[in-house]
mmCIF file of C-alpha atoms in Angstrom:
data_model
loop_
_atom_site.group_PDB
_atom_site.id
_atom_site.type_symbol
_atom_site.label_atom_id
_atom_site.label_comp_id
_atom_site.label_asym_id
_atom_site.label_seq_id
_atom_site.Cartn_x
_atom_site.Cartn_y
_atom_site.Cartn_z
ATOM 1 C CA UNK N 1 299.427 14.054 266.885
ATOM 2 C CA UNK N 2 301.924 15.661 269.191
ATOM 3 C CA UNK N 3 300.605 18.122 271.711
ATOM 4 C CA UNK N 4 303.761 20.140 271.979
ATOM 5 C CA UNK N 5 305.946 21.974 269.584
ATOM 6 C CA UNK N 6 309.447 22.807 270.659
ATOM 7 C CA UNK N 7 311.923 25.276 269.348
ATOM 8 C CA UNK N 8 314.565 25.383 268.408
ATOM 9 C CA UNK N 9 314.824 21.864 267.037
ATOM 10 C CA UNK N 10 318.569 22.040 267.546
ATOM 11 C CA UNK N 11 320.738 24.360 269.599
ATOM 12 C CA UNK N 12 324.519 24.525 269.773
ATOM 13 C CA UNK N 13 326.255 26.758 272.297
ATOM 14 C CA UNK N 14 329.580 27.132 274.054
ATOM 15 C CA UNK N 15 330.191 25.684 277.454
ATOM 16 C CA UNK N 16 329.316 28.180 280.149
ATOM 17 C CA UNK N 17 326.607 29.894 278.137
ATOM 18 C CA UNK N 18 322.928 29.669 278.944
ATOM 19 C CA UNK N 19 320.579 27.532 276.877
ATOM 20 C CA UNK N 20 316.908 28.316 276.425
ATOM 21 C CA UNK N 21 314.388 25.941 274.920
ATOM 22 C CA UNK N 22 310.738 26.682 274.305
ATOM 23 C CA UNK N 23 307.660 24.521 274.213
ATOM 24 C CA UNK N 24 304.164 25.352 273.026
ATOM 25 C CA UNK N 25 301.101 23.214 273.428
ATOM 26 C CA UNK N 26 297.521 23.191 272.237
ATOM 27 C CA UNK N 27 295.091 22.238 274.994
ATOM 28 C CA UNK N 28 294.608 23.020 278.651
ATOM 29 C CA UNK N 29 296.914 21.062 280.889
ATOM 30 C CA UNK N 30 297.229 19.816 284.439
ATOM 31 C CA UNK N 31 300.974 20.083 284.400
ATOM 32 C CA UNK N 32 303.988 20.265 282.122
ATOM 33 C CA UNK N 33 307.187 18.322 282.519
ATOM 34 C CA UNK N 34 310.642 18.489 281.028
ATOM 35 C CA UNK N 35 312.789 15.450 280.321
ATOM 36 C CA UNK N 36 316.330 14.831 279.153
ATOM 37 C CA UNK N 37 317.431 11.977 276.943
ATOM 38 C CA UNK N 38 321.060 11.148 276.308
ATOM 39 C CA UNK N 39 321.893 9.477 272.992
ATOM 40 C CA UNK N 40 318.617 7.602 272.548
ATOM 41 C CA UNK N 41 318.674 6.145 276.021
ATOM 42 C CA UNK N 42 316.004 6.309 278.698
ATOM 43 C CA UNK N 43 314.328 9.533 279.735
ATOM 44 C CA UNK N 44 315.361 11.382 282.842
ATOM 45 C CA UNK N 45 312.733 13.498 284.531
ATOM 46 C CA UNK N 46 313.987 17.027 285.144
ATOM 47 C CA UNK N 47 311.158 19.101 286.501
ATOM 48 C CA UNK N 48 307.386 19.294 286.752
ATOM 49 C CA UNK N 49 305.460 22.549 286.808
ATOM 50 C CA UNK N 50 301.777 22.597 287.610
ATOM 51 C CA UNK N 51 299.256 24.661 285.706
ATOM 52 C CA UNK N 52 298.851 27.090 288.619
ATOM 53 C CA UNK N 53 302.595 27.737 288.857
ATOM 54 C CA UNK N 54 304.470 30.282 286.785
ATOM 55 C CA UNK N 55 308.089 29.531 287.526
ATOM 56 C CA UNK N 56 310.108 26.769 289.073
ATOM 57 C CA UNK N 57 313.792 26.247 289.777
ATOM 58 C CA UNK N 58 315.909 23.167 290.252
ATOM 59 C CA UNK N 59 319.659 23.693 290.469
ATOM 60 C CA UNK N 60 320.758 25.196 287.159
ATOM 61 C CA UNK N 61 317.325 24.686 285.640
ATOM 62 C CA UNK N 62 314.624 27.299 285.457
ATOM 63 C CA UNK N 63 311.231 26.541 283.984
ATOM 64 C CA UNK N 64 308.500 29.028 283.244
ATOM 65 C CA UNK N 65 304.916 28.377 282.293
ATOM 66 C CA UNK N 66 302.509 30.785 280.645
ATOM 67 C CA UNK N 67 299.122 29.111 280.420
ATOM 68 C CA UNK N 68 297.585 32.100 278.636
ATOM 69 C CA UNK N 69 300.046 31.604 275.793
ATOM 70 C CA UNK N 70 300.167 27.836 276.226
ATOM 71 C CA UNK N 71 303.911 27.903 276.351
ATOM 72 C CA UNK N 72 306.817 26.965 278.575
ATOM 73 C CA UNK N 73 310.530 27.544 278.542
ATOM 74 C CA UNK N 74 313.463 25.655 279.995
ATOM 75 C CA UNK N 75 316.589 27.604 280.827
ATOM 76 C CA UNK N 76 319.833 25.830 281.623
ATOM 77 C CA UNK N 77 322.357 28.205 283.106
ATOM 78 C CA UNK N 78 326.143 27.855 282.983
ATOM 79 C CA UNK N 79 325.926 24.942 280.577
ATOM 80 C CA UNK N 80 328.327 22.011 280.763
ATOM 81 C CA UNK N 81 329.395 19.430 278.208
ATOM 82 C CA UNK N 82 327.367 16.850 280.151
ATOM 83 C CA UNK N 83 324.206 18.815 279.347
ATOM 84 C CA UNK N 84 324.497 17.676 275.737
ATOM 85 C CA UNK N 85 321.275 15.738 275.168
ATOM 86 C CA UNK N 86 317.796 15.968 273.717
ATOM 87 C CA UNK N 87 315.244 17.784 275.827
ATOM 88 C CA UNK N 88 311.532 17.100 275.630
ATOM 89 C CA UNK N 89 308.565 18.838 277.114
ATOM 90 C CA UNK N 90 305.557 16.707 277.953
ATOM 91 C CA UNK N 91 302.097 17.833 278.899
ATOM 92 C CA UNK N 92 299.446 16.137 280.957
ATOM 93 C CA UNK N 93 296.308 17.263 279.101
ATOM 94 C CA UNK N 94 293.318 18.330 281.150
ATOM 95 C CA UNK N 95 291.055 15.676 279.699
ATOM 96 C CA UNK N 96 288.715 13.855 282.010
ATOM 97 C CA UNK N 97 289.757 10.260 282.459
ATOM 98 C CA UNK N 98 293.027 10.731 280.634
ATOM 99 C CA UNK N 99 296.250 10.512 282.573
ATOM 100 C CA UNK N 100 298.990 10.417 280.031
ATOM 101 C CA UNK N 101 301.921 12.445 278.836
ATOM 102 C CA UNK N 102 302.001 13.938 275.371
ATOM 103 C CA UNK N 103 305.485 14.789 274.200
ATOM 104 C CA UNK N 104 306.842 17.595 272.109
ATOM 105 C CA UNK N 105 309.257 17.053 269.264
ATOM 106 C CA UNK N 106 312.290 17.825 271.366
ATOM 107 C CA UNK N 107 315.312 20.092 271.187
ATOM 108 C CA UNK N 108 318.721 18.613 270.512
ATOM 109 C CA UNK N 109 321.203 20.565 272.615
ATOM 110 C CA UNK N 110 324.930 20.443 271.951
ATOM 111 C CA UNK N 111 327.377 22.047 274.359
ATOM 112 C CA UNK N 112 330.726 22.735 272.749
ATOM 113 C CA UNK N 113 333.790 22.694 275.017
ATOM 114 C CA UNK Z 1 309.176 8.101 292.690
ATOM 115 C CA UNK Z 2 308.799 4.618 291.260
ATOM 116 C CA UNK Z 3 311.710 2.707 289.801
ATOM 117 C CA UNK Z 4 311.011 1.092 286.447
ATOM 118 C CA UNK Z 5 312.902 -1.944 285.189
ATOM 119 C CA UNK Z 6 312.521 -2.905 281.570
ATOM 120 C CA UNK Z 7 313.849 -5.852 279.639
ATOM 121 C CA UNK Z 8 315.291 -6.728 277.303
ATOM 122 C CA UNK Z 9 317.349 -3.573 276.956
ATOM 123 C CA UNK Z 10 317.909 -4.305 273.304
ATOM 124 C CA UNK Z 11 317.236 -6.982 270.735
ATOM 125 C CA UNK Z 12 317.715 -7.694 267.067
ATOM 126 C CA UNK Z 13 314.836 -9.665 265.604
ATOM 127 C CA UNK Z 14 313.913 -11.208 262.300
ATOM 128 C CA UNK Z 15 310.966 -9.790 260.431
ATOM 129 C CA UNK Z 16 307.765 -11.711 260.944
ATOM 130 C CA UNK Z 17 308.621 -12.687 264.505
ATOM 131 C CA UNK Z 18 307.309 -11.251 267.763
ATOM 132 C CA UNK Z 19 309.036 -9.785 270.797
ATOM 133 C CA UNK Z 20 307.625 -9.374 274.276
ATOM 134 C CA UNK Z 21 308.965 -6.538 276.394
ATOM 135 C CA UNK Z 22 308.579 -6.630 280.150
ATOM 136 C CA UNK Z 23 308.150 -3.684 282.480
ATOM 137 C CA UNK Z 24 308.414 -4.029 286.240
ATOM 138 C CA UNK Z 25 307.633 -1.274 288.736
ATOM 139 C CA UNK Z 26 308.925 -1.367 292.282
ATOM 140 C CA UNK Z 27 305.632 -0.116 293.708
ATOM 141 C CA UNK Z 28 301.989 -0.557 292.875
ATOM 142 C CA UNK Z 29 300.730 1.826 290.230
ATOM 143 C CA UNK Z 30 297.269 2.126 288.788
ATOM 144 C CA UNK Z 31 298.232 3.014 285.266
ATOM 145 C CA UNK Z 32 301.130 2.049 283.075
ATOM 146 C CA UNK Z 33 301.928 3.542 279.713
ATOM 147 C CA UNK Z 34 303.814 2.246 276.711
ATOM 148 C CA UNK Z 35 305.559 4.612 274.310
ATOM 149 C CA UNK Z 36 307.393 4.207 271.044
ATOM 150 C CA UNK Z 37 310.261 6.386 269.920
ATOM 151 C CA UNK Z 38 311.186 5.967 266.302
ATOM 152 C CA UNK Z 39 314.729 6.905 265.246
ATOM 153 C CA UNK Z 40 315.330 10.618 265.655
ATOM 154 C CA UNK Z 41 311.756 11.225 266.740
ATOM 155 C CA UNK Z 42 309.884 12.071 269.889
ATOM 156 C CA UNK Z 43 307.837 9.687 272.007
ATOM 157 C CA UNK Z 44 304.423 8.552 270.888
ATOM 158 C CA UNK Z 45 301.986 6.909 273.260
ATOM 159 C CA UNK Z 46 300.986 3.421 272.174
ATOM 160 C CA UNK Z 47 298.537 2.509 274.901
ATOM 161 C CA UNK Z 48 297.536 2.884 278.513
ATOM 162 C CA UNK Z 49 297.296 -0.266 280.600
ATOM 163 C CA UNK Z 50 295.122 -0.535 283.693
ATOM 164 C CA UNK Z 51 295.209 -3.606 285.855
ATOM 165 C CA UNK Z 52 292.178 -5.803 285.331
ATOM 166 C CA UNK Z 53 290.942 -4.193 282.153
ATOM 167 C CA UNK Z 54 291.815 -4.069 278.487
ATOM 168 C CA UNK Z 55 294.441 -1.600 277.417
ATOM 169 C CA UNK Z 56 293.353 1.613 275.758
ATOM 170 C CA UNK Z 57 295.124 2.173 272.451
ATOM 171 C CA UNK Z 58 295.936 5.458 270.815
ATOM 172 C CA UNK Z 59 295.034 6.234 267.261
ATOM 173 C CA UNK Z 60 297.229 4.313 264.875
ATOM 174 C CA UNK Z 61 297.941 1.457 267.258
ATOM 175 C CA UNK Z 62 295.922 -1.756 267.446
ATOM 176 C CA UNK Z 63 295.760 -4.624 269.876
ATOM 177 C CA UNK Z 64 296.573 -7.259 267.266
ATOM 178 C CA UNK Z 65 299.887 -5.597 266.547
ATOM 179 C CA UNK Z 66 300.735 -4.488 270.107
ATOM 180 C CA UNK Z 67 298.998 -6.789 272.595
ATOM 181 C CA UNK Z 68 299.498 -5.693 276.180
ATOM 182 C CA UNK Z 69 299.105 -7.579 279.410
ATOM 183 C CA UNK Z 70 298.691 -6.101 282.871
ATOM 184 C CA UNK Z 71 298.362 -9.006 285.279
ATOM 185 C CA UNK Z 72 298.975 -6.991 288.441
ATOM 186 C CA UNK Z 73 299.753 -3.520 289.731
ATOM 187 C CA UNK Z 74 303.520 -3.807 289.315
ATOM 188 C CA UNK Z 75 303.988 -5.505 285.955
ATOM 189 C CA UNK Z 76 303.081 -5.162 282.297
ATOM 190 C CA UNK Z 77 304.197 -6.578 278.988
ATOM 191 C CA UNK Z 78 304.053 -5.219 275.468
ATOM 192 C CA UNK Z 79 304.361 -7.568 272.517
ATOM 193 C CA UNK Z 80 305.396 -6.297 269.128
ATOM 194 C CA UNK Z 81 303.859 -8.796 266.740
ATOM 195 C CA UNK Z 82 304.720 -9.806 263.197
ATOM 196 C CA UNK Z 83 307.560 -7.351 263.145
ATOM 197 C CA UNK Z 84 308.781 -5.412 260.147
ATOM 198 C CA UNK Z 85 311.766 -3.057 259.839
ATOM 199 C CA UNK Z 86 309.370 -0.142 260.440
ATOM 200 C CA UNK Z 87 308.958 -1.406 264.012
ATOM 201 C CA UNK Z 88 312.606 -0.656 264.740
ATOM 202 C CA UNK Z 89 312.325 1.804 267.604
ATOM 203 C CA UNK Z 90 312.945 2.342 271.256
ATOM 204 C CA UNK Z 91 310.010 1.165 273.334
ATOM 205 C CA UNK Z 92 309.591 2.713 276.776
ATOM 206 C CA UNK Z 93 307.249 2.076 279.628
ATOM 207 C CA UNK Z 94 306.297 4.270 282.522
ATOM 208 C CA UNK Z 95 303.990 4.016 285.461
ATOM 209 C CA UNK Z 96 302.425 6.074 288.157
ATOM 210 C CA UNK Z 97 299.889 8.756 288.466
ATOM 211 C CA UNK Z 98 301.856 11.325 286.549
ATOM 212 C CA UNK Z 99 303.885 8.726 284.723
ATOM 213 C CA UNK Z 100 307.086 10.640 285.053
ATOM 214 C CA UNK Z 101 309.494 7.808 285.782
ATOM 215 C CA UNK Z 102 310.583 5.915 282.706
ATOM 216 C CA UNK Z 103 312.342 2.637 282.199
ATOM 217 C CA UNK Z 104 315.603 2.686 280.304
ATOM 218 C CA UNK Z 105 313.842 1.458 277.198
ATOM 219 C CA UNK Z 106 314.119 -1.443 274.800
ATOM 220 C CA UNK Z 107 316.001 -0.732 271.609
ATOM 221 C CA UNK Z 108 314.503 -2.980 268.956
ATOM 222 C CA UNK Z 109 316.056 -3.540 265.563
ATOM 223 C CA UNK Z 110 314.144 -5.592 263.026
ATOM 224 C CA UNK Z 111 316.137 -7.060 260.158
#
């Protein structure tokens, strides 16, 4: 079963607006990562946040992590048409001997020009 | 970060046949992972492949259906055996400690 639940499942906004996607997970984690996938192609790694970090930035991306609530958010500021894609969170569960990523269901983001 | 090369990038196969997907990493990695992404769905881990040992399969996936080889620290193969239309998916591999670099995937259509 999937570790993460993401919401919304789909998000449509105007170009220039900010987009926020949320991810919740069930077990303790070592880290949480966000990925982008364009039209069913390969995954592009966006950002990794470790369990002892609360916030991380990369360009127009801002990721927060709240381990007490087992949740994370991805904020894309000043969205562009090229940001149209599916976004997935993936957790690295804190299970001894397990080094694998467990993916959420994803958010399909559409940026309207 | 590692660079992952995967082939074939896509294939259309007849039901009942098998397809072997190759995954090459440009650096040595201890663990490699194979995922399946069914149409419109998220990624599901099929198995974890360590060099020199049998792959570890996730619930719902069995070795007879998805045999995996891991002959060295830079290469792995996944075979989808006795295919049916339900196997139509994107198959992705990744490698590395955190496994955060993915190949471009193999889009498989079974007819």
